[in-house]
N, CA, C and O atoms as a MOPAC input file, in Angstrom:
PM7 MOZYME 1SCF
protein

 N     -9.62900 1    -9.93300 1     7.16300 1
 C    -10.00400 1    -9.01400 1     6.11400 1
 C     -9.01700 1    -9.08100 1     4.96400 1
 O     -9.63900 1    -8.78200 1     3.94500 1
 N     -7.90700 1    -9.31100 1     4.72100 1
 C     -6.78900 1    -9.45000 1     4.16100 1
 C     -6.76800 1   -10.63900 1     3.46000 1
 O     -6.66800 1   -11.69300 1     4.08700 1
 N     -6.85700 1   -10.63200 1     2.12600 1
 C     -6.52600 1   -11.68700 1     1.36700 1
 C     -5.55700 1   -12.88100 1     1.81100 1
 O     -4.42200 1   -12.67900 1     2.24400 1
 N     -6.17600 1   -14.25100 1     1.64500 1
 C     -4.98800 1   -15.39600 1     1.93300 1
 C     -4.23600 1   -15.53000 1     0.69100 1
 O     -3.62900 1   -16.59100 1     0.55300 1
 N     -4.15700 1   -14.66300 1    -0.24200 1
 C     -3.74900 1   -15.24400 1    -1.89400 1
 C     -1.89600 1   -13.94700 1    -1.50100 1
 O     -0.74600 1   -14.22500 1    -1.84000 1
 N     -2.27100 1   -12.95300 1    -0.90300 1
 C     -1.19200 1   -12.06700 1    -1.10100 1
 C      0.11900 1   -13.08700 1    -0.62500 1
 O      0.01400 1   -14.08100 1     0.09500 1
 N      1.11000 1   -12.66100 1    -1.10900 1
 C      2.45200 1   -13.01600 1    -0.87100 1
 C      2.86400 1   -13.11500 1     0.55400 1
 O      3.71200 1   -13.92700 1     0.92400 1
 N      2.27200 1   -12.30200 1     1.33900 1
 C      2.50200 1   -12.02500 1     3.34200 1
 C      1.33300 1   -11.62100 1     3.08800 1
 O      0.87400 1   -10.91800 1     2.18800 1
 N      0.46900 1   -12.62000 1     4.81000 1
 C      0.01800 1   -12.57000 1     5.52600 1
 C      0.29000 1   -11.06900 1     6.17800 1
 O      1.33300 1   -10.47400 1     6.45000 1
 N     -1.64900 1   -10.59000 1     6.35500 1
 C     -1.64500 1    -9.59500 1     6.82700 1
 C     -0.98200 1    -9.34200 1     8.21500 1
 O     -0.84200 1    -8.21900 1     8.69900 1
 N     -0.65200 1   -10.32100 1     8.70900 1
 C      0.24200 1   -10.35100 1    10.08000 1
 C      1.92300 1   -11.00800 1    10.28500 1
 O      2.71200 1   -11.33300 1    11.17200 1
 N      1.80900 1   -10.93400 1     8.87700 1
 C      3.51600 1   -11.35700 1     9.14000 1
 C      4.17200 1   -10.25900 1     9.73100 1
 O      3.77800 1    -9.14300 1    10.07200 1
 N      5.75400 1   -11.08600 1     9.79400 1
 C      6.49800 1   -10.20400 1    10.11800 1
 C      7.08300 1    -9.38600 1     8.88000 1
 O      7.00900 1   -10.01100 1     7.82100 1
 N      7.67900 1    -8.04800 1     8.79200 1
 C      8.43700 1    -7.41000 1     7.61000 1
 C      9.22700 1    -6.70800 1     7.78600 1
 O      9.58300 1    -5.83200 1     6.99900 1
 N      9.87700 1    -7.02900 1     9.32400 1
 C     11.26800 1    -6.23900 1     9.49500 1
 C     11.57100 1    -4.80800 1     9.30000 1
 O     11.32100 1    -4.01300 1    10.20700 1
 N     12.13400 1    -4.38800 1     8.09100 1
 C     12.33100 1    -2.53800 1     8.00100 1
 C     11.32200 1    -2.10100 1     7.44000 1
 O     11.21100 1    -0.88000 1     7.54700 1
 N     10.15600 1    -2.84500 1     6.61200 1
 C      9.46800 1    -1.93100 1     5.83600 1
 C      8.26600 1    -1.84900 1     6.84500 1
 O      7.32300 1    -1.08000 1     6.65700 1
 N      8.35800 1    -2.68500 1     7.92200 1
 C      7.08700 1    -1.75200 1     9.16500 1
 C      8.01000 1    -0.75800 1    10.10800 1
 O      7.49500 1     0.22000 1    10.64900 1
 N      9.09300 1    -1.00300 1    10.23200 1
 C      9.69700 1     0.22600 1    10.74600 1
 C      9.62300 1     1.36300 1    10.28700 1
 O      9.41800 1     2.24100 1    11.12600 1
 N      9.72700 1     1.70900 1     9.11900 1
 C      9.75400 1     2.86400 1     8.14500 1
 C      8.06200 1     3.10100 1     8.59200 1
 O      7.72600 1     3.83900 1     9.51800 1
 N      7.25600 1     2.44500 1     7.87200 1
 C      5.60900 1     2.18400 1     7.98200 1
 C      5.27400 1     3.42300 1     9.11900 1
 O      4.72600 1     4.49900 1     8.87700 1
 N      5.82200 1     2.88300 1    10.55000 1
 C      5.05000 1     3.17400 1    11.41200 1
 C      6.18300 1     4.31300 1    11.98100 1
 O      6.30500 1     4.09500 1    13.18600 1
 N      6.85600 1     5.18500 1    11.66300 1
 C      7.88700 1     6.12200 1    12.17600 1
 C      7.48600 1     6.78700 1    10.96000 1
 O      7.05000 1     7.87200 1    11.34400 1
 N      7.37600 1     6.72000 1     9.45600 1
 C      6.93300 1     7.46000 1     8.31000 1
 C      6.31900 1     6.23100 1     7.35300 1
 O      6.91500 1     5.44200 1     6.61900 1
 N      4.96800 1     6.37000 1     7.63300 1
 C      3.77100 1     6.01000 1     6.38100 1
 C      3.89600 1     6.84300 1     5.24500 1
 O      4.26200 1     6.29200 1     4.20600 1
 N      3.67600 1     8.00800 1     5.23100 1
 C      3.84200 1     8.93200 1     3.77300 1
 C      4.92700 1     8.07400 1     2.78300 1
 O      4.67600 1     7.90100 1     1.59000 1
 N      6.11600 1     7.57800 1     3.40000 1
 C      7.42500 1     6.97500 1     2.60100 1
 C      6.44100 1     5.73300 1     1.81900 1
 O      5.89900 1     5.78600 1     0.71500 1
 N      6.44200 1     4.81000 1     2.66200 1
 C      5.62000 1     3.44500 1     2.07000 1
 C      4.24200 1     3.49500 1     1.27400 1
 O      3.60500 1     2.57200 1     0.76600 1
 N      3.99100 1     4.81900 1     1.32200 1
 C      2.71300 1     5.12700 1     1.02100 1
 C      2.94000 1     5.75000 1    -0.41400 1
 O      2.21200 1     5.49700 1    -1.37400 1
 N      4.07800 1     6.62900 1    -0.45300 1
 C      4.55700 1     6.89200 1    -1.82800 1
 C      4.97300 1     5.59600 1    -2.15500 1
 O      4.11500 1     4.86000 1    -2.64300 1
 N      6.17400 1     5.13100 1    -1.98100 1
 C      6.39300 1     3.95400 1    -2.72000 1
 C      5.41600 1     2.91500 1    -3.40500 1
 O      5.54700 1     2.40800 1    -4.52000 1
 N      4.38300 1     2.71000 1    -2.45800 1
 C      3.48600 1     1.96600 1    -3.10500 1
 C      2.72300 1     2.85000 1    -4.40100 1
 O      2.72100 1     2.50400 1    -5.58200 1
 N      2.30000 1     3.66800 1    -4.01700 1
 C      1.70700 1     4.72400 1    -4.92600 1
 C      2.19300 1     4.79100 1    -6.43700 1
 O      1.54600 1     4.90700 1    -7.47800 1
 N      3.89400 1     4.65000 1    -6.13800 1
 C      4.49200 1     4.78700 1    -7.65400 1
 C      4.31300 1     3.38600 1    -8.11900 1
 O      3.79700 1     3.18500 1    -9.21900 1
 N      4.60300 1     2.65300 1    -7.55700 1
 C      4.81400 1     1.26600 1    -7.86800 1
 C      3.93600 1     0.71000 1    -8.12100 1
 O      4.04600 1    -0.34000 1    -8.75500 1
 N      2.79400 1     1.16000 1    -7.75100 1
 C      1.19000 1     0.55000 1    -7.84200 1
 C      0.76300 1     1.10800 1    -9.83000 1
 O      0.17600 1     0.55500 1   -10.76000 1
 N      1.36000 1     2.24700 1    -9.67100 1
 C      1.03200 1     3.28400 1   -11.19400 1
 C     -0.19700 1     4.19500 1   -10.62000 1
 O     -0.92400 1     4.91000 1   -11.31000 1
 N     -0.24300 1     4.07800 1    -9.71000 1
 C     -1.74900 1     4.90100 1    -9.63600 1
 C     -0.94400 1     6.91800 1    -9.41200 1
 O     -1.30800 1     8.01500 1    -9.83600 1
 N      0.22700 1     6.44000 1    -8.53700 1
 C      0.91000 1     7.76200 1    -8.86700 1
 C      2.13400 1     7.65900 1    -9.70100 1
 O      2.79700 1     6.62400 1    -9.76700 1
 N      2.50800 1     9.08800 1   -10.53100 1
 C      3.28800 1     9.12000 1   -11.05500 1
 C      4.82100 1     9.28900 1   -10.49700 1
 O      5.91100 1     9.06400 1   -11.02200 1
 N      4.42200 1     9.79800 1    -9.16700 1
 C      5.65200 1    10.65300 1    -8.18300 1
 C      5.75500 1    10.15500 1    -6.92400 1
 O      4.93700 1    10.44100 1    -6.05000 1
 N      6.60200 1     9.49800 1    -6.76400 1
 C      6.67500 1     8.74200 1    -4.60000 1
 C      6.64600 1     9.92400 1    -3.53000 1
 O      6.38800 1     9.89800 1    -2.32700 1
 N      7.02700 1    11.05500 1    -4.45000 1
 C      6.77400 1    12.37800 1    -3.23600 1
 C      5.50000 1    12.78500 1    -3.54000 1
 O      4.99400 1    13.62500 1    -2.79600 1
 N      4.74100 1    12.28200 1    -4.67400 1
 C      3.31200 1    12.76300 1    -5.00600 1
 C      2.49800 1    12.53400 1    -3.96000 1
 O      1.89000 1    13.40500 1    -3.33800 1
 N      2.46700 1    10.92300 1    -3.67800 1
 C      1.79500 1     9.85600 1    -3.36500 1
 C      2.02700 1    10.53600 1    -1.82000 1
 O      1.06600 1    11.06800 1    -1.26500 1
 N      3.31100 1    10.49000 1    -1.18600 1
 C      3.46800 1    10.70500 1     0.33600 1
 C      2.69900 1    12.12200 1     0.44400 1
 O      1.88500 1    11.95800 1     1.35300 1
 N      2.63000 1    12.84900 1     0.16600 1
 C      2.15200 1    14.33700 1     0.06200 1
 C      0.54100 1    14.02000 1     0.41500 1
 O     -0.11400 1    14.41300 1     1.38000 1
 N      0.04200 1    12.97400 1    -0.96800 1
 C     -1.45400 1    12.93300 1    -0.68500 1
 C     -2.10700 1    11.93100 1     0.80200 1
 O     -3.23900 1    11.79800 1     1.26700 1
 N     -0.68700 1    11.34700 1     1.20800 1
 C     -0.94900 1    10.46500 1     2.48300 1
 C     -1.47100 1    11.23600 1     3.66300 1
 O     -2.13100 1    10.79200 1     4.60200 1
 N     -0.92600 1    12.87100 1     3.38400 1
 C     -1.65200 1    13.45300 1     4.63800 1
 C     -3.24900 1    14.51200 1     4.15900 1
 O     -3.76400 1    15.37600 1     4.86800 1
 N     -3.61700 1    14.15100 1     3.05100 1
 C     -4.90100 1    14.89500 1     2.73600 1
 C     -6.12700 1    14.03900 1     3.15400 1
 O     -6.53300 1    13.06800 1     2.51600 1
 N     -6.49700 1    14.36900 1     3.94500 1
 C     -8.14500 1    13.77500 1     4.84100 1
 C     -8.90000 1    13.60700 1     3.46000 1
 O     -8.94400 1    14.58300 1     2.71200 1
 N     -9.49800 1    12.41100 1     3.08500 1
 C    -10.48600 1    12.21900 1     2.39400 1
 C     -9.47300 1    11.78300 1     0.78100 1
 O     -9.19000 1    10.59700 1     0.61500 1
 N     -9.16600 1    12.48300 1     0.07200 1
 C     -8.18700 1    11.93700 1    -0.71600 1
 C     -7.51100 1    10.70200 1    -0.66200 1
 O     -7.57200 1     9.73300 1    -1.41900 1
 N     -6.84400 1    10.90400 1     0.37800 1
 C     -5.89900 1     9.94500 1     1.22900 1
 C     -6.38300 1     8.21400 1     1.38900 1
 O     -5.77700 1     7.14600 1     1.47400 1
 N     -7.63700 1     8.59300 1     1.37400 1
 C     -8.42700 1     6.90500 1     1.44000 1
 C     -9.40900 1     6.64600 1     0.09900 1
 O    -10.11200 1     5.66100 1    -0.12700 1
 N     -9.27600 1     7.50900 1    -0.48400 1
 C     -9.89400 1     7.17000 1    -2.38600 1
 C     -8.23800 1     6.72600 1    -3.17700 1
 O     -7.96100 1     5.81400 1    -3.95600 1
 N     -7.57100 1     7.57000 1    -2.70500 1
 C     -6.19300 1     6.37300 1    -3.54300 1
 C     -5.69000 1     5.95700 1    -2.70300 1
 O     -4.53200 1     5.80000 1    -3.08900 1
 N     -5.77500 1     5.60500 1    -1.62000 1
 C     -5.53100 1     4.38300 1    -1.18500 1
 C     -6.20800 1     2.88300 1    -1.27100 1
 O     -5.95300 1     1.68500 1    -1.14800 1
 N     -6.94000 1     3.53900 1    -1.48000 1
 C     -8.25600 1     2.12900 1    -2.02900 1
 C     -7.93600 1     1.60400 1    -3.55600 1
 O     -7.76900 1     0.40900 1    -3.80300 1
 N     -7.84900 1     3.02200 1    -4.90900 1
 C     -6.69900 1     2.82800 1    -5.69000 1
 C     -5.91100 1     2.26200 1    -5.96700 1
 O     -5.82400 1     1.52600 1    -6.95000 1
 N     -4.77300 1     2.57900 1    -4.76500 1
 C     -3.65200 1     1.83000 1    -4.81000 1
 C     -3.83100 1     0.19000 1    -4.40600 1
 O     -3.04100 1    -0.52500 1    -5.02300 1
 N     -4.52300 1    -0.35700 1    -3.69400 1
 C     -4.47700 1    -1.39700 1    -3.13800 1
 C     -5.38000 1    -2.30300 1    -3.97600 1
 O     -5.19200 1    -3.51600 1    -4.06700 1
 N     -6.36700 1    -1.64500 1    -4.58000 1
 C     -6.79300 1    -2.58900 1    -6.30700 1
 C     -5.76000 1    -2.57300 1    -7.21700 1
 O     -5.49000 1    -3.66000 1    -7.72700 1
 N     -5.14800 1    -1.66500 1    -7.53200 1
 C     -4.12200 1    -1.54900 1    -8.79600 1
 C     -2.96700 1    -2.77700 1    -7.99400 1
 O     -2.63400 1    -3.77000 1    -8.64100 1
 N     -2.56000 1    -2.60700 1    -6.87900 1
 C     -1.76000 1    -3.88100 1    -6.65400 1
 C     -2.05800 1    -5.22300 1    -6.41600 1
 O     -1.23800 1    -6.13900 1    -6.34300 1
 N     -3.57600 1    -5.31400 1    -6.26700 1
 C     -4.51000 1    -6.67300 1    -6.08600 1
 C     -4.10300 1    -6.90900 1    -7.71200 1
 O     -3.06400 1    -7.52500 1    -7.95400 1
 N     -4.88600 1    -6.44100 1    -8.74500 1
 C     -4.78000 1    -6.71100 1    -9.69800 1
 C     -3.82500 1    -6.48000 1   -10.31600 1
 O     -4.33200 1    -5.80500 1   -11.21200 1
 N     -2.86400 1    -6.51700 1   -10.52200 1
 C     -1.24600 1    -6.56500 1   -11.23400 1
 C     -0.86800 1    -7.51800 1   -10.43400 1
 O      0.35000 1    -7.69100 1   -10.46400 1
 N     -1.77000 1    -8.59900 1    -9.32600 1
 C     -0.67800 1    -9.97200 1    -9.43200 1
 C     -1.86300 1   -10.79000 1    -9.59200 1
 O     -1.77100 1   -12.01500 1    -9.51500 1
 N     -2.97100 1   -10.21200 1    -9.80900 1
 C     -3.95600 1   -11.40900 1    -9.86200 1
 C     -4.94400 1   -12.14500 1    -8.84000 1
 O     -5.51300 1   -13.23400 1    -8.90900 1
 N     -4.93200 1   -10.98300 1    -7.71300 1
 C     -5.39600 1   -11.22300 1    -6.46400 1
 C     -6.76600 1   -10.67000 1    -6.43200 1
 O     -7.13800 1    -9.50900 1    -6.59600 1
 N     -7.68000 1   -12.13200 1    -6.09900 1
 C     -9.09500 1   -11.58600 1    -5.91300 1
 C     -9.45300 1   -10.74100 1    -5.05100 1
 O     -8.64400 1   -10.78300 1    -4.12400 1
 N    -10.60200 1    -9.65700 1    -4.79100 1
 C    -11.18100 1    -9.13600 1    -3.69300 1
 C    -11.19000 1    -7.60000 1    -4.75200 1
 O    -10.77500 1    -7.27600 1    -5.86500 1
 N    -11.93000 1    -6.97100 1    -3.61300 1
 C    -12.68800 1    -5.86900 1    -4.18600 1
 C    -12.07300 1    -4.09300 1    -3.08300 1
 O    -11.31700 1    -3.76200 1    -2.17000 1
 N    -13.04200 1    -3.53300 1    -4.01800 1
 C    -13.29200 1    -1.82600 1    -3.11900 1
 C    -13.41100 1    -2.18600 1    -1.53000 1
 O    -12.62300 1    -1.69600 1    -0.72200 1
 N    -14.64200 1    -3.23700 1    -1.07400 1
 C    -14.95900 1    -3.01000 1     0.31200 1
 C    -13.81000 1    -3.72700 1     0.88400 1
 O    -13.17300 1    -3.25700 1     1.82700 1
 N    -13.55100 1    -4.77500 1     0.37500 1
 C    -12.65100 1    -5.36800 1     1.38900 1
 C    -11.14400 1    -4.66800 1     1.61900 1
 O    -10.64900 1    -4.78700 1     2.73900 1
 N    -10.39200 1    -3.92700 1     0.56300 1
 C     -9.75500 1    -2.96200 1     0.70700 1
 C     -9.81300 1    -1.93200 1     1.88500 1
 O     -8.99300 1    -1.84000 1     2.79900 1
 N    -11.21100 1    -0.99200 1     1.64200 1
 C    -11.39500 1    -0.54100 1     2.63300 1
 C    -11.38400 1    -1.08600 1     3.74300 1
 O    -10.44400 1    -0.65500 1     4.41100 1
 N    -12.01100 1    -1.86800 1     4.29100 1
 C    -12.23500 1    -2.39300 1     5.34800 1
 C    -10.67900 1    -2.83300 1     6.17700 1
 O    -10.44100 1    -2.75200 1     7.38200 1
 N     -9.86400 1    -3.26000 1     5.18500 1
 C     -8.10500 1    -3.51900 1     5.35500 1
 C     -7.65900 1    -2.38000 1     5.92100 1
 O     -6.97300 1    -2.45100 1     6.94100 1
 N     -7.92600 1    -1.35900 1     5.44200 1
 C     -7.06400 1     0.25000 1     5.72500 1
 C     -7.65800 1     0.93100 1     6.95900 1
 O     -7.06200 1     1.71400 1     7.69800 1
 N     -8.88000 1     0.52800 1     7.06500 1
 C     -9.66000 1     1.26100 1     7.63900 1
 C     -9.27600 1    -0.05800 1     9.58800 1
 O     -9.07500 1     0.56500 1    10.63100 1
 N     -9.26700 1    -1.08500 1     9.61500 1
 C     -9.39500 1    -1.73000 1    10.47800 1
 C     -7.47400 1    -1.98100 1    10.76200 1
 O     -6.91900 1    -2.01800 1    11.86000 1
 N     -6.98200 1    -2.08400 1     9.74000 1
 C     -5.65400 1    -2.47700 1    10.24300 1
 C     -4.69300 1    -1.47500 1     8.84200 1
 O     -3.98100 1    -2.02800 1     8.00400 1
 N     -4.93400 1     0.02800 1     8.92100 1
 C     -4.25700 1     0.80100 1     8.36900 1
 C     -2.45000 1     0.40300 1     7.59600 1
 O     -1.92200 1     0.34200 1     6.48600 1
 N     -2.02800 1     0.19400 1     9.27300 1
 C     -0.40800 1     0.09200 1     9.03000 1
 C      0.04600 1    -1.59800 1     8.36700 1
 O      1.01900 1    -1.97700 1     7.71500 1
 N     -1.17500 1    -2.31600 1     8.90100 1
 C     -0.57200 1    -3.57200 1     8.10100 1
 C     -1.00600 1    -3.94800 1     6.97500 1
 O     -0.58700 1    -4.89000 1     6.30200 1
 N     -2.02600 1    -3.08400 1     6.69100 1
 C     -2.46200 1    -3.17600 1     4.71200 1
 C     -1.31100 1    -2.35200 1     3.99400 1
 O     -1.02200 1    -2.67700 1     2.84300 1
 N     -0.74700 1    -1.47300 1     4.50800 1
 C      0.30400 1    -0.70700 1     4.60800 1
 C      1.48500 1    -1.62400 1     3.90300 1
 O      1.76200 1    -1.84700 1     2.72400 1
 N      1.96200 1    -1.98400 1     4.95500 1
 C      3.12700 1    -2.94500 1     4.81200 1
 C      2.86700 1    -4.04000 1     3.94800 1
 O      3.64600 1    -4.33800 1     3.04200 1
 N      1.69800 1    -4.72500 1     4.20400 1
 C      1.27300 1    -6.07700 1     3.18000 1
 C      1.39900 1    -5.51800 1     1.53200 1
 O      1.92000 1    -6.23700 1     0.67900 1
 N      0.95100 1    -4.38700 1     1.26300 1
 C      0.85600 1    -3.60600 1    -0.09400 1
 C      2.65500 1    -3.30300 1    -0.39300 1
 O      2.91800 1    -3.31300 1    -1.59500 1
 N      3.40000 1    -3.14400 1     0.17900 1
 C      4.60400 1    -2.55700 1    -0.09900 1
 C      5.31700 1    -3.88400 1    -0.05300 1
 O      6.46000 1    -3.66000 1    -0.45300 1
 N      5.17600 1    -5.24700 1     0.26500 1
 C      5.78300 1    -6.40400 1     0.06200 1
 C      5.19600 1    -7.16200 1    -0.64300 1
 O      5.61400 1    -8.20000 1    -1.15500 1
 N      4.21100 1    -6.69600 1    -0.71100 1
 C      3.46800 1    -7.34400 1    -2.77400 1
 C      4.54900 1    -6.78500 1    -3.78500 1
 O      5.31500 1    -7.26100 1    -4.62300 1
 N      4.25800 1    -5.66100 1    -3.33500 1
 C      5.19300 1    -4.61200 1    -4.27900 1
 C      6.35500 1    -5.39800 1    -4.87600 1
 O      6.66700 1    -5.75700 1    -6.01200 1
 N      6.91800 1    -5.53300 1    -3.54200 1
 C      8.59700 1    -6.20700 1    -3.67700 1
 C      8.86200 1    -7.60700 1    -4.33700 1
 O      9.95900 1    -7.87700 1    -4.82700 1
 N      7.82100 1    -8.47200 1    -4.32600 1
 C      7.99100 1    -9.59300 1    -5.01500 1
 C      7.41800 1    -9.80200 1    -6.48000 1
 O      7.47000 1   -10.85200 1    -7.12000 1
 N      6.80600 1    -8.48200 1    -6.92400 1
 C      6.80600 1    -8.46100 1    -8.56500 1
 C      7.52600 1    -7.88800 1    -9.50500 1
 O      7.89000 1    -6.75100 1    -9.20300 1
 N      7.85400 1    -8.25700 1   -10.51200 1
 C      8.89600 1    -7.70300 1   -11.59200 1
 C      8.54400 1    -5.95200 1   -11.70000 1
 O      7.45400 1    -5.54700 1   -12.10500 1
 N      9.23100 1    -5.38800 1   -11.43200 1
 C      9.77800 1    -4.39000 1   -11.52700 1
 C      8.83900 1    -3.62900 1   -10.10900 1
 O      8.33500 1    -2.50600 1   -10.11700 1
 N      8.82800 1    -4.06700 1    -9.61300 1
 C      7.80500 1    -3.62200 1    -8.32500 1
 C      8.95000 1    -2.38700 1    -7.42200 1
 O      8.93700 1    -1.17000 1    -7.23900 1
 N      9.74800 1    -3.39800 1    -7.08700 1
 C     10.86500 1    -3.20500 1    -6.16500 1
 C     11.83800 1    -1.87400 1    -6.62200 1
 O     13.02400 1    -1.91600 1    -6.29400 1
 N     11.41300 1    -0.89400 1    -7.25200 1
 C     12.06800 1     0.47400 1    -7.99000 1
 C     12.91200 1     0.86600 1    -6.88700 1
 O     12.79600 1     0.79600 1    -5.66300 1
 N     14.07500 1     1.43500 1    -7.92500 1
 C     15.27100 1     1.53900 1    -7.02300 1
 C     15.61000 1     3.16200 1    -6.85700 1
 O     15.61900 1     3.99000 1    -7.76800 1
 N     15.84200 1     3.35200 1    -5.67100 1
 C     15.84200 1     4.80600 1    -4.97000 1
 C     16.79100 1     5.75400 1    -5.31300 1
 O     17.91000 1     5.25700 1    -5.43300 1
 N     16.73100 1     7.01400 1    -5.52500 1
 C     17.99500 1     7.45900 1    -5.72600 1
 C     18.38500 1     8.61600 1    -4.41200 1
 O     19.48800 1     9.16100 1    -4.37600 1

């Protein structure tokens, strides 16, 4: 379901950022969120990670806004279908897109 064009394979390995992922999603979920532009706030974004129904309209959001800011084909369904079938590793795959584009990688305070 996962694009062959992204930077990692929906099954790579990613070391701390599936650790974080799967002990706190809301974190990676903001991060992507800001980094994507779709949110303005990384505590915005984690906040809306636990609203049922919300939660998977920007996430779908987020995961076009980062398809397209590197140029990566695919659409709404196949997104869904990513989040929905393998949640934590569209997860992680989205937050190491993140990391390998210019200014992706925003630094924490």
């Amino acid at each position: 379901v996962g694009s062959s064009d992204l930077s990692s394979g929906i099954n790579a390995e990613y070391g701390g950022t599936c650790v974080v992922s799967l002990i706190a999603p809301c974190v990676t979920y903001g991060r992507n969120g800001e980094a994507s532009g779709v949110f303005d706030s990384c505590f915005l974004a984690g906040v809306c990670f636990y609203v049922p129904l919300a939660n998977l309209i920007c996430w779908i959001k987020i995961r076009g806004a980062i398809r397209e800011k590197h140029g990566i084909e695919g659409g709404c369904f196949g997104d869904f279908m990513s989040i929905v079938c393998c949640g934590l590793c569209a997860l992680v795959q989205e937050a190491q897109q993140c990391k390998v584009s210019p200014g992706g990688d925003m630094p924490r305070s």
